[in-house]
Amino acid sequence: MQKKLYPALLVAFALAVAAIIYIKKPSTPTLPAPKDRVGRLALGGEWVNTKAAMEGLLAKLRADPTDQKSRLLLAEAYMQEGRITGNHPYYDAAAMQLLQEVLRTDPENFEALCSEASLNLTQHHFSQGLALAQQAQEINPQSGYVYGLLTDANVELGHYADAVKMADKMNQVRPDLGAYARVSYLREIYGDVPGAIQAMDMAVKAGYAGLEQTEWTRVALGHLYEVSGHLPEAEAYYRQALQMRPNYAYALAGLARVAAARHDYPTAINNLKLARALVKDYAFTDELVDVYRLNHQPEEADKMARESVEMLADAAQQANDNEALGHYADRELAYAYLKTGDLDKALEHAKIEYARRPDNIDVNETLAWVHYKRGEYKDAQKYITVALRTHSQNPVLLGRAGLIMSKNGQVAEGRALIEQAAKTAPYLNPEVTAEGETLLAAR
């Protein structure tokens, strides 16, 4: 009896141990699946092919969970899908999960480090993105892509001299669409708008017509013409982008701005509504605020302004709750609160963004403008001086600087900047233009 009992007890003990091990064994994270596109974005063959490619990668990972190449490709596909649809909260989190699984297995995986750096830049975690890009550069200093990331991070942090060096290196290693586009951005920052247009034109010609990256670049070229006062050329590029990539939200938004500049507000509103229906981007809602006000629809404008705050506040809260992931949106929130008249909240968020990147000219412009709207003109002067240090010729910046200088006794300098902004592109920011015209008329 005892001889038969002993083996049975051993079997029972072994089963119990196995059960404990099984329970304690960490489960494999669930693979995030793609979301179906909706509306016009689901039309055409691109979504069919994209969805099939992503589902194929998922199938490979289910068959072989150790297939890190497929995991990396899926992460990159999700990042691009987030860009196309605007559904960054879902796709960025999904991509981050996949990338971190790759890096747990291979901490020096160059492609994964670059992708995580890019994801951090998308989320406006610029310092983290810079650190990851620098880590990737040490692994592969001959990659043009990594120098693009280093350019972007340094631009956003306001390290413009370093950004120029990284862009030059990128063009030496691999001159392509991304390299030319970054040269264009930097030339614009330094006030060379004709040079920026030339470089962005090279970027467009280096891309494949119809791809999202190419049409984004074509829209950027149109915007350069828009901010330099050449509306017909801007409109032509926006229409071409829409022809090459039907239902492209950013081209629709560009056409909306052109229509608004010509006082065709119903067309502008319709195009922005279409863009909003296609892609989740706060910018379209923000632009609707201005157009509704110009079209004498204050209730709709106020509704859009509140919606802008809600969209951005949700993103900011997610970022505060999770330092590793979540979109920092405090600069955008500062402007959104200005449009609702909440000057205290506007200052709070402008200061939060300034604490993250005090050298960035756009952040300094934001803080300067918030102080101006609060009647704190000396504080505004301090920050607008920093914002002007690269000699950017952006008309909105110049108009704001002119107003601030005028309030601080620099009447002649302020008047010259206001006149320059009004002459170049008075349609870019109706509020600044109106205040400038009022000030000029009073003298």
CSV table of C-alpha atoms in Angstrom, one decimal:
chain,number,residue,atom,x,y,z
A,1,MET,CA,0.0,0.0,0.0
A,2,GLN,CA,2.8,2.4,0.9
A,3,LYS,CA,4.8,1.6,-2.2
A,4,LYS,CA,1.8,2.6,-4.4
A,5,LEU,CA,1.1,5.7,-2.3
A,6,TYR,CA,4.6,7.2,-2.6
A,7,PRO,CA,4.7,7.5,-6.4
A,8,ALA,CA,1.2,9.0,-6.3
A,9,LEU,CA,2.3,11.6,-3.8
A,10,LEU,CA,5.3,12.5,-5.9
A,11,VAL,CA,3.1,13.0,-9.0
A,12,ALA,CA,0.7,15.2,-7.0
A,13,PHE,CA,3.6,17.2,-5.6
A,14,ALA,CA,5.1,17.7,-9.1
A,15,LEU,CA,1.7,18.8,-10.4
A,16,ALA,CA,1.3,21.3,-7.6
A,17,VAL,CA,4.8,22.8,-8.2
A,18,ALA,CA,4.1,23.0,-11.9
A,19,ALA,CA,0.8,24.8,-11.2
A,20,ILE,CA,2.6,27.3,-9.0
A,21,ILE,CA,5.3,27.9,-11.6
A,22,TYR,CA,2.6,28.4,-14.3
A,23,ILE,CA,0.6,30.8,-12.2
A,24,LYS,CA,3.7,32.9,-11.3
A,25,LYS,CA,5.1,32.9,-14.8
A,26,PRO,CA,4.6,36.3,-16.3
A,27,SER,CA,2.2,36.1,-19.1
A,28,THR,CA,3.1,37.3,-22.6
A,29,PRO,CA,1.7,40.8,-23.2
A,30,THR,CA,-1.3,40.8,-25.5
A,31,LEU,CA,-0.4,42.0,-28.9
A,32,PRO,CA,-2.2,45.3,-29.8
A,33,ALA,CA,-4.3,45.0,-32.9
A,34,PRO,CA,-4.9,47.8,-35.5
A,35,LYS,CA,-8.0,49.9,-35.3
A,36,ASP,CA,-10.2,50.0,-38.4
A,37,ARG,CA,-10.0,53.3,-40.2
A,38,VAL,CA,-13.4,55.1,-40.5
A,39,GLY,CA,-15.0,57.4,-43.1
A,40,ARG,CA,-13.0,58.6,-46.1
A,41,LEU,CA,-9.7,57.3,-44.7
A,42,ALA,CA,-10.9,53.8,-45.2
A,43,LEU,CA,-11.5,54.4,-48.9
A,44,GLY,CA,-9.0,53.3,-51.5
A,45,GLY,CA,-6.4,50.5,-51.6
A,46,GLU,CA,-3.9,52.0,-49.1
A,47,TRP,CA,-5.9,50.9,-46.1
A,48,VAL,CA,-6.5,47.5,-47.5
A,49,ASN,CA,-2.8,47.0,-48.1
A,50,THR,CA,-1.8,48.6,-44.8
A,51,LYS,CA,-4.2,46.5,-42.8
A,52,ALA,CA,-3.1,43.3,-44.5
A,53,ALA,CA,0.5,44.1,-43.8
A,54,MET,CA,-0.1,44.7,-40.1
A,55,GLU,CA,-2.3,41.6,-39.7
A,56,GLY,CA,0.5,39.6,-41.4
A,57,LEU,CA,3.0,40.8,-38.8
A,58,LEU,CA,0.6,40.0,-36.0
A,59,ALA,CA,0.2,36.5,-37.4
A,60,LYS,CA,4.0,36.0,-37.5
A,61,LEU,CA,4.3,37.2,-33.9
A,62,ARG,CA,1.5,34.8,-32.7
A,63,ALA,CA,3.3,32.0,-34.4
A,64,ASP,CA,6.7,33.1,-33.0
A,65,PRO,CA,6.7,35.5,-30.1
A,66,THR,CA,10.5,35.8,-30.3
A,67,ASP,CA,10.3,37.3,-33.8
A,68,GLN,CA,11.7,40.7,-32.8
A,69,LYS,CA,12.0,41.9,-36.4
A,70,SER,CA,8.3,41.6,-37.0
A,71,ARG,CA,7.6,43.2,-33.6
A,72,LEU,CA,9.8,46.2,-34.7
A,73,LEU,CA,8.1,46.5,-38.1
A,74,LEU,CA,4.7,46.4,-36.4
A,75,ALA,CA,5.7,49.2,-34.0
A,76,GLU,CA,6.9,51.3,-37.0
A,77,ALA,CA,3.6,50.6,-38.8
A,78,TYR,CA,1.6,51.7,-35.8
A,79,MET,CA,3.6,54.9,-35.5
A,80,GLN,CA,2.8,55.7,-39.1
A,81,GLU,CA,-0.9,54.8,-38.6
A,82,GLY,CA,-1.1,57.1,-35.7
A,83,ARG,CA,0.3,59.9,-37.9
A,84,ILE,CA,-2.2,59.2,-40.7
A,85,THR,CA,-5.3,58.8,-38.5
A,86,GLY,CA,-4.4,61.2,-35.7
A,87,ASN,CA,-5.2,58.4,-33.2
A,88,HIS,CA,-2.0,59.0,-31.3
A,89,PRO,CA,-3.2,57.9,-27.8
A,90,TYR,CA,-3.9,54.3,-29.1
A,91,TYR,CA,-1.2,53.8,-31.6
A,92,ASP,CA,1.6,55.5,-29.7
A,93,ALA,CA,0.9,53.4,-26.7
A,94,ALA,CA,0.8,50.3,-28.8
A,95,ALA,CA,4.0,51.1,-30.5
A,96,MET,CA,5.7,51.9,-27.2
A,97,GLN,CA,4.7,48.5,-25.8
A,98,LEU,CA,6.2,46.7,-28.8
A,99,LEU,CA,9.4,48.7,-28.8
A,100,GLN,CA,10.0,48.2,-25.1
A,101,GLU,CA,9.6,44.5,-25.6
A,102,VAL,CA,12.2,44.5,-28.3
A,103,LEU,CA,14.6,46.6,-26.2
A,104,ARG,CA,14.2,44.3,-23.2
A,105,THR,CA,15.6,41.5,-25.3
A,106,ASP,CA,18.1,43.6,-27.2
A,107,PRO,CA,18.9,46.9,-25.3
A,108,GLU,CA,21.2,48.1,-28.1
A,109,ASN,CA,18.8,47.5,-31.0
A,110,PHE,CA,19.5,50.5,-33.2
A,111,GLU,CA,16.2,50.6,-35.0
A,112,ALA,CA,14.2,50.2,-31.9
A,113,LEU,CA,16.1,53.0,-30.2
A,114,CYS,CA,15.5,55.3,-33.2
A,115,SER,CA,11.8,54.4,-33.2
A,116,GLU,CA,11.5,55.1,-29.5
A,117,ALA,CA,13.3,58.4,-29.9
A,118,SER,CA,10.9,59.3,-32.8
A,119,LEU,CA,7.9,58.3,-30.6
A,120,ASN,CA,9.2,60.5,-27.8
A,121,LEU,CA,9.5,63.5,-30.2
A,122,THR,CA,6.0,62.9,-31.4
A,123,GLN,CA,4.8,63.0,-27.8
A,124,HIS,CA,6.8,66.2,-27.3
A,125,HIS,CA,9.1,64.5,-24.8
A,126,PHE,CA,12.0,66.2,-26.4
A,127,SER,CA,14.7,65.7,-23.8
A,128,GLN,CA,14.0,62.0,-23.7
A,129,GLY,CA,14.0,61.8,-27.5
A,130,LEU,CA,17.4,63.6,-27.7
A,131,ALA,CA,18.9,61.2,-25.1
A,132,LEU,CA,17.6,58.1,-27.0
A,133,ALA,CA,18.9,59.5,-30.4
A,134,GLN,CA,22.3,60.2,-28.9
A,135,GLN,CA,22.4,56.6,-27.6
A,136,ALA,CA,21.5,55.3,-31.1
A,137,GLN,CA,24.1,57.6,-32.7
A,138,GLU,CA,26.8,55.9,-30.6
A,139,ILE,CA,25.8,52.5,-31.9
A,140,ASN,CA,25.6,53.6,-35.6
A,141,PRO,CA,27.1,57.0,-36.3
A,142,GLN,CA,26.7,56.5,-40.1
A,143,SER,CA,22.9,56.6,-40.2
A,144,GLY,CA,21.3,59.5,-41.8
A,145,TYR,CA,18.0,58.8,-40.0
A,146,VAL,CA,19.6,59.2,-36.5
A,147,TYR,CA,20.9,62.7,-37.5
A,148,GLY,CA,17.4,63.6,-38.5
A,149,LEU,CA,16.2,62.7,-35.0
A,150,LEU,CA,19.0,64.7,-33.5
A,151,THR,CA,18.1,67.7,-35.7
A,152,ASP,CA,14.5,67.6,-34.6
A,153,ALA,CA,15.2,67.2,-30.9
A,154,ASN,CA,17.7,70.1,-30.9
A,155,VAL,CA,15.3,72.4,-32.8
A,156,GLU,CA,12.5,71.7,-30.3
A,157,LEU,CA,14.8,72.3,-27.4
A,158,GLY,CA,16.1,75.5,-28.9
A,159,HIS,CA,19.6,74.3,-29.5
A,160,TYR,CA,19.7,75.7,-33.0
A,161,ALA,CA,23.4,75.7,-33.6
A,162,ASP,CA,23.5,72.0,-32.8
A,163,ALA,CA,20.5,71.4,-35.0
A,164,VAL,CA,22.3,73.0,-38.0
A,165,LYS,CA,25.3,70.7,-37.4
A,166,MET,CA,23.1,67.6,-37.2
A,167,ALA,CA,21.2,68.6,-40.4
A,168,ASP,CA,24.5,69.2,-42.2
A,169,LYS,CA,25.7,65.7,-41.1
A,170,MET,CA,22.4,64.2,-42.3
A,171,ASN,CA,22.8,65.7,-45.7
A,172,GLN,CA,26.4,64.4,-45.9
A,173,VAL,CA,25.4,60.9,-45.0
A,174,ARG,CA,22.1,60.6,-46.9
A,175,PRO,CA,20.6,63.5,-48.8
A,176,ASP,CA,16.9,62.7,-49.2
A,177,LEU,CA,13.4,64.1,-48.5
A,178,GLY,CA,13.9,64.1,-44.7
A,179,ALA,CA,17.3,65.8,-45.0
A,180,TYR,CA,16.1,68.5,-47.4
A,181,ALA,CA,13.0,69.2,-45.3
A,182,ARG,CA,15.1,69.7,-42.1
A,183,VAL,CA,17.4,72.2,-44.0
A,184,SER,CA,14.2,74.0,-44.9
A,185,TYR,CA,12.9,74.2,-41.4
A,186,LEU,CA,16.2,75.6,-40.2
A,187,ARG,CA,16.5,78.2,-42.9
A,188,GLU,CA,13.0,79.4,-42.0
A,189,ILE,CA,13.9,79.6,-38.4
A,190,TYR,CA,16.9,81.8,-39.3
A,191,GLY,CA,14.8,84.1,-41.5
A,192,ASP,CA,15.8,82.8,-44.9
A,193,VAL,CA,12.4,82.1,-46.4
A,194,PRO,CA,13.5,81.9,-50.1
A,195,GLY,CA,16.2,79.4,-49.1
A,196,ALA,CA,13.6,77.4,-47.0
A,197,ILE,CA,11.3,77.3,-50.1
A,198,GLN,CA,14.2,76.1,-52.3
A,199,ALA,CA,15.1,73.3,-49.8
A,200,MET,CA,11.4,72.2,-49.3
A,201,ASP,CA,10.9,72.0,-53.1
A,202,MET,CA,13.9,69.7,-53.2
A,203,ALA,CA,12.3,67.6,-50.5
A,204,VAL,CA,9.1,67.3,-52.4
A,205,LYS,CA,10.9,66.2,-55.6
A,206,ALA,CA,12.9,63.6,-53.7
A,207,GLY,CA,9.7,61.9,-52.5
A,208,TYR,CA,7.2,59.5,-54.1
A,209,ALA,CA,4.0,61.3,-55.0
A,210,GLY,CA,1.0,60.2,-53.0
A,211,LEU,CA,2.9,58.9,-50.0
A,212,GLU,CA,1.9,60.6,-46.7
A,213,GLN,CA,5.5,61.8,-46.1
A,214,THR,CA,5.7,63.4,-49.5
A,215,GLU,CA,2.3,65.1,-49.3
A,216,TRP,CA,3.1,66.3,-45.8
A,217,THR,CA,6.2,67.9,-47.3
A,218,ARG,CA,4.2,69.4,-50.2
A,219,VAL,CA,1.8,71.0,-47.7
A,220,ALA,CA,4.8,72.3,-45.8
A,221,LEU,CA,6.0,73.9,-49.1
A,222,GLY,CA,2.6,75.5,-49.6
A,223,HIS,CA,2.6,76.8,-46.0
A,224,LEU,CA,6.0,78.6,-46.7
A,225,TYR,CA,4.3,80.4,-49.6
A,226,GLU,CA,1.3,81.1,-47.4
A,227,VAL,CA,3.4,82.8,-44.6
A,228,SER,CA,5.5,84.7,-47.1
A,229,GLY,CA,2.3,86.3,-48.7
A,230,HIS,CA,2.0,84.3,-51.9
A,231,LEU,CA,-1.5,82.8,-51.6
A,232,PRO,CA,-1.9,81.6,-55.3
A,233,GLU,CA,1.2,79.5,-55.0
A,234,ALA,CA,0.2,78.2,-51.6
A,235,GLU,CA,-3.2,77.2,-52.9
A,236,ALA,CA,-1.7,75.4,-55.9
A,237,TYR,CA,0.5,73.2,-53.7
A,238,TYR,CA,-2.5,72.4,-51.3
A,239,ARG,CA,-4.6,71.4,-54.3
A,240,GLN,CA,-1.8,69.3,-55.7
A,241,ALA,CA,-1.4,67.5,-52.4
A,242,LEU,CA,-5.1,66.8,-52.3
A,243,GLN,CA,-5.0,65.5,-55.8
A,244,MET,CA,-2.0,63.2,-55.1
A,245,ARG,CA,-3.5,62.0,-51.8
A,246,PRO,CA,-7.3,62.4,-51.8
A,247,ASN,CA,-8.9,63.3,-48.5
A,248,TYR,CA,-5.6,64.5,-47.1
A,249,ALA,CA,-6.7,66.5,-44.0
A,250,TYR,CA,-3.7,68.8,-43.9
A,251,ALA,CA,-4.2,69.8,-47.5
A,252,LEU,CA,-7.8,70.5,-46.7
A,253,ALA,CA,-6.8,72.7,-43.8
A,254,GLY,CA,-4.4,74.6,-46.0
A,255,LEU,CA,-7.2,75.3,-48.5
A,256,ALA,CA,-9.3,76.4,-45.6
A,257,ARG,CA,-6.7,79.0,-44.6
A,258,VAL,CA,-6.5,80.2,-48.2
A,259,ALA,CA,-10.3,80.6,-48.3
A,260,ALA,CA,-10.4,82.4,-45.0
A,261,ALA,CA,-7.7,84.8,-46.2
A,262,ARG,CA,-10.0,85.6,-49.1
A,263,HIS,CA,-12.9,86.1,-46.7
A,264,ASP,CA,-14.7,83.0,-48.0
A,265,TYR,CA,-15.5,81.8,-44.5
A,266,PRO,CA,-18.2,79.2,-45.4
A,267,THR,CA,-15.7,77.3,-47.6
A,268,ALA,CA,-13.0,77.6,-44.9
A,269,ILE,CA,-15.4,76.2,-42.3
A,270,ASN,CA,-16.5,73.3,-44.5
A,271,ASN,CA,-12.9,72.3,-45.3
A,272,LEU,CA,-11.9,72.4,-41.6
A,273,LYS,CA,-14.9,70.3,-40.7
A,274,LEU,CA,-13.9,67.8,-43.4
A,275,ALA,CA,-10.3,67.7,-42.0
A,276,ARG,CA,-11.6,67.2,-38.4
A,277,ALA,CA,-13.7,64.3,-39.6
A,278,LEU,CA,-10.7,62.7,-41.1
A,279,VAL,CA,-7.9,63.2,-38.5
A,280,LYS,CA,-8.0,63.8,-34.8
A,281,ASP,CA,-5.8,66.9,-34.7
A,282,TYR,CA,-6.4,69.8,-32.2
A,283,ALA,CA,-5.2,72.3,-34.8
A,284,PHE,CA,-8.3,72.0,-37.0
A,285,THR,CA,-10.5,72.7,-34.0
A,286,ASP,CA,-8.4,75.7,-33.0
A,287,GLU,CA,-8.5,77.1,-36.6
A,288,LEU,CA,-12.3,76.8,-36.6
A,289,VAL,CA,-12.4,79.1,-33.5
A,290,ASP,CA,-10.9,81.9,-35.5
A,291,VAL,CA,-13.0,81.3,-38.7
A,292,TYR,CA,-16.3,81.1,-36.8
A,293,ARG,CA,-15.5,84.4,-35.1
A,294,LEU,CA,-14.6,86.0,-38.5
A,295,ASN,CA,-17.9,84.7,-39.8
A,296,HIS,CA,-19.8,86.3,-36.9
A,297,GLN,CA,-20.7,83.0,-35.3
A,298,PRO,CA,-19.6,83.6,-31.7
A,299,GLU,CA,-21.5,80.7,-30.2
A,300,GLU,CA,-19.9,78.2,-32.5
A,301,ALA,CA,-16.5,79.8,-31.9
A,302,ASP,CA,-16.9,79.5,-28.1
A,303,LYS,CA,-18.0,75.9,-28.5
A,304,MET,CA,-14.8,75.1,-30.5
A,305,ALA,CA,-12.6,77.0,-28.1
A,306,ARG,CA,-14.0,74.9,-25.2
A,307,GLU,CA,-13.6,71.7,-27.2
A,308,SER,CA,-9.9,72.7,-27.9
A,309,VAL,CA,-9.3,73.0,-24.2
A,310,GLU,CA,-10.9,69.7,-23.4
A,311,MET,CA,-8.9,67.9,-26.1
A,312,LEU,CA,-5.6,69.3,-25.0
A,313,ALA,CA,-6.3,69.0,-21.2
A,314,ASP,CA,-7.0,65.3,-21.6
A,315,ALA,CA,-3.6,64.9,-23.4
A,316,ALA,CA,-1.8,66.9,-20.8
A,317,GLN,CA,-3.3,64.9,-18.0
A,318,GLN,CA,-2.3,61.6,-19.6
A,319,ALA,CA,1.3,62.9,-19.9
A,320,ASN,CA,1.2,64.0,-16.2
A,321,ASP,CA,-0.1,60.5,-15.2
A,322,ASN,CA,2.5,58.7,-17.2
A,323,GLU,CA,5.9,60.3,-17.6
A,324,ALA,CA,7.0,57.6,-20.1
A,325,LEU,CA,4.1,58.2,-22.5
A,326,GLY,CA,1.5,60.9,-23.1
A,327,HIS,CA,1.5,64.0,-25.2
A,328,TYR,CA,2.8,67.2,-23.6
A,329,ALA,CA,0.5,69.9,-24.9
A,330,ASP,CA,1.1,72.9,-22.6
A,331,ARG,CA,2.1,75.4,-25.2
A,332,GLU,CA,-1.0,74.6,-27.2
A,333,LEU,CA,-3.1,74.7,-24.1
A,334,ALA,CA,-1.8,78.2,-23.3
A,335,TYR,CA,-3.1,79.5,-26.6
A,336,ALA,CA,-6.4,77.5,-26.2
A,337,TYR,CA,-7.0,79.1,-22.8
A,338,LEU,CA,-6.3,82.6,-24.3
A,339,LYS,CA,-9.1,82.0,-26.7
A,340,THR,CA,-11.5,81.1,-23.8
A,341,GLY,CA,-10.3,84.2,-21.8
A,342,ASP,CA,-8.8,82.2,-19.0
A,343,LEU,CA,-5.5,84.2,-18.7
A,344,ASP,CA,-4.4,82.5,-15.4
A,345,LYS,CA,-4.6,79.1,-17.0
A,346,ALA,CA,-2.8,80.3,-20.1
A,347,LEU,CA,0.1,81.6,-18.0
A,348,GLU,CA,0.2,78.4,-16.0
A,349,HIS,CA,0.7,76.2,-19.0
A,350,ALA,CA,3.0,78.6,-20.8
A,351,LYS,CA,5.3,78.5,-17.8
A,352,ILE,CA,5.1,74.7,-17.7
A,353,GLU,CA,6.3,74.5,-21.3
A,354,TYR,CA,8.9,77.2,-20.7
A,355,ALA,CA,10.4,75.1,-17.8
A,356,ARG,CA,10.8,72.2,-20.2
A,357,ARG,CA,12.5,74.1,-23.0
A,358,PRO,CA,13.4,77.7,-22.2
A,359,ASP,CA,15.6,78.2,-25.3
A,360,ASN,CA,13.0,77.4,-27.9
A,361,ILE,CA,11.9,80.6,-29.7
A,362,ASP,CA,8.3,79.4,-30.2
A,363,VAL,CA,7.9,78.8,-26.5
A,364,ASN,CA,9.3,82.2,-25.7
A,365,GLU,CA,6.9,83.8,-28.2
A,366,THR,CA,4.0,82.0,-26.4
A,367,LEU,CA,5.0,83.2,-23.0
A,368,ALA,CA,5.6,86.7,-24.3
A,369,TRP,CA,2.1,86.8,-25.9
A,370,VAL,CA,0.4,85.5,-22.7
A,371,HIS,CA,2.1,88.2,-20.7
A,372,TYR,CA,1.1,90.8,-23.3
A,373,LYS,CA,-2.6,89.7,-23.1
A,374,ARG,CA,-2.4,90.0,-19.3
A,375,GLY,CA,-1.0,93.6,-19.6
A,376,GLU,CA,2.4,92.5,-18.3
A,377,TYR,CA,4.4,94.3,-21.0
A,378,LYS,CA,7.8,94.3,-19.4
A,379,ASP,CA,7.6,90.5,-18.9
A,380,ALA,CA,6.4,90.2,-22.5
A,381,GLN,CA,9.4,92.2,-23.7
A,382,LYS,CA,11.9,89.9,-22.0
A,383,TYR,CA,10.6,86.8,-23.7
A,384,ILE,CA,9.9,88.3,-27.1
A,385,THR,CA,13.5,89.4,-27.3
A,386,VAL,CA,14.6,85.7,-27.0
A,387,ALA,CA,12.0,84.7,-29.6
A,388,LEU,CA,13.5,87.1,-32.1
A,389,ARG,CA,17.0,86.0,-31.6
A,390,THR,CA,17.2,83.8,-34.8
A,391,HIS,CA,15.8,86.6,-36.9
A,392,SER,CA,12.7,84.6,-38.0
A,393,GLN,CA,10.5,86.5,-40.5
A,394,ASN,CA,7.3,84.8,-39.5
A,395,PRO,CA,4.7,87.6,-39.8
A,396,VAL,CA,2.7,86.5,-36.7
A,397,LEU,CA,5.9,86.7,-34.5
A,398,LEU,CA,6.8,90.0,-36.0
A,399,GLY,CA,3.4,91.4,-35.4
A,400,ARG,CA,3.3,90.3,-31.8
A,401,ALA,CA,6.8,91.6,-31.3
A,402,GLY,CA,5.8,95.0,-32.7
A,403,LEU,CA,2.8,95.3,-30.4
A,404,ILE,CA,4.9,94.4,-27.4
A,405,MET,CA,7.7,96.8,-28.3
A,406,SER,CA,5.1,99.6,-28.8
A,407,LYS,CA,3.8,99.0,-25.3
A,408,ASN,CA,7.3,99.3,-23.9
A,409,GLY,CA,8.1,102.7,-25.5
A,410,GLN,CA,9.9,101.3,-28.6
A,411,VAL,CA,7.4,103.0,-30.9
A,412,ALA,CA,9.4,103.3,-34.1
A,413,GLU,CA,10.7,99.7,-33.9
A,414,GLY,CA,7.3,98.3,-33.0
A,415,ARG,CA,5.6,100.2,-35.8
A,416,ALA,CA,8.1,98.9,-38.4
A,417,LEU,CA,7.5,95.3,-37.4
A,418,ILE,CA,3.7,95.7,-37.4
A,419,GLU,CA,3.8,97.3,-40.9
A,420,GLN,CA,6.1,94.5,-42.1
A,421,ALA,CA,3.7,91.8,-40.8
A,422,ALA,CA,0.7,93.5,-42.2
A,423,LYS,CA,2.3,93.9,-45.6
A,424,THR,CA,3.4,90.3,-45.8
A,425,ALA,CA,0.5,88.2,-44.6
A,426,PRO,CA,-2.2,90.0,-42.6
A,427,TYR,CA,-4.5,87.0,-42.9
A,428,LEU,CA,-2.3,84.7,-40.8
A,429,ASN,CA,-3.6,85.9,-37.4
A,430,PRO,CA,-6.6,88.2,-37.6
A,431,GLU,CA,-6.3,89.1,-33.9
A,432,VAL,CA,-2.7,90.3,-34.2
A,433,THR,CA,-3.5,92.1,-37.4
A,434,ALA,CA,-6.5,93.9,-35.9
A,435,GLU,CA,-4.6,95.0,-32.8
A,436,GLY,CA,-1.7,96.2,-35.1
A,437,GLU,CA,-4.1,98.2,-37.3
A,438,THR,CA,-5.7,99.8,-34.3
A,439,LEU,CA,-2.3,100.8,-32.9
A,440,LEU,CA,-1.1,102.2,-36.3
A,441,ALA,CA,-4.3,104.1,-36.7
A,442,ALA,CA,-4.0,105.7,-33.3
A,443,ARG,CA,-0.7,107.3,-34.3
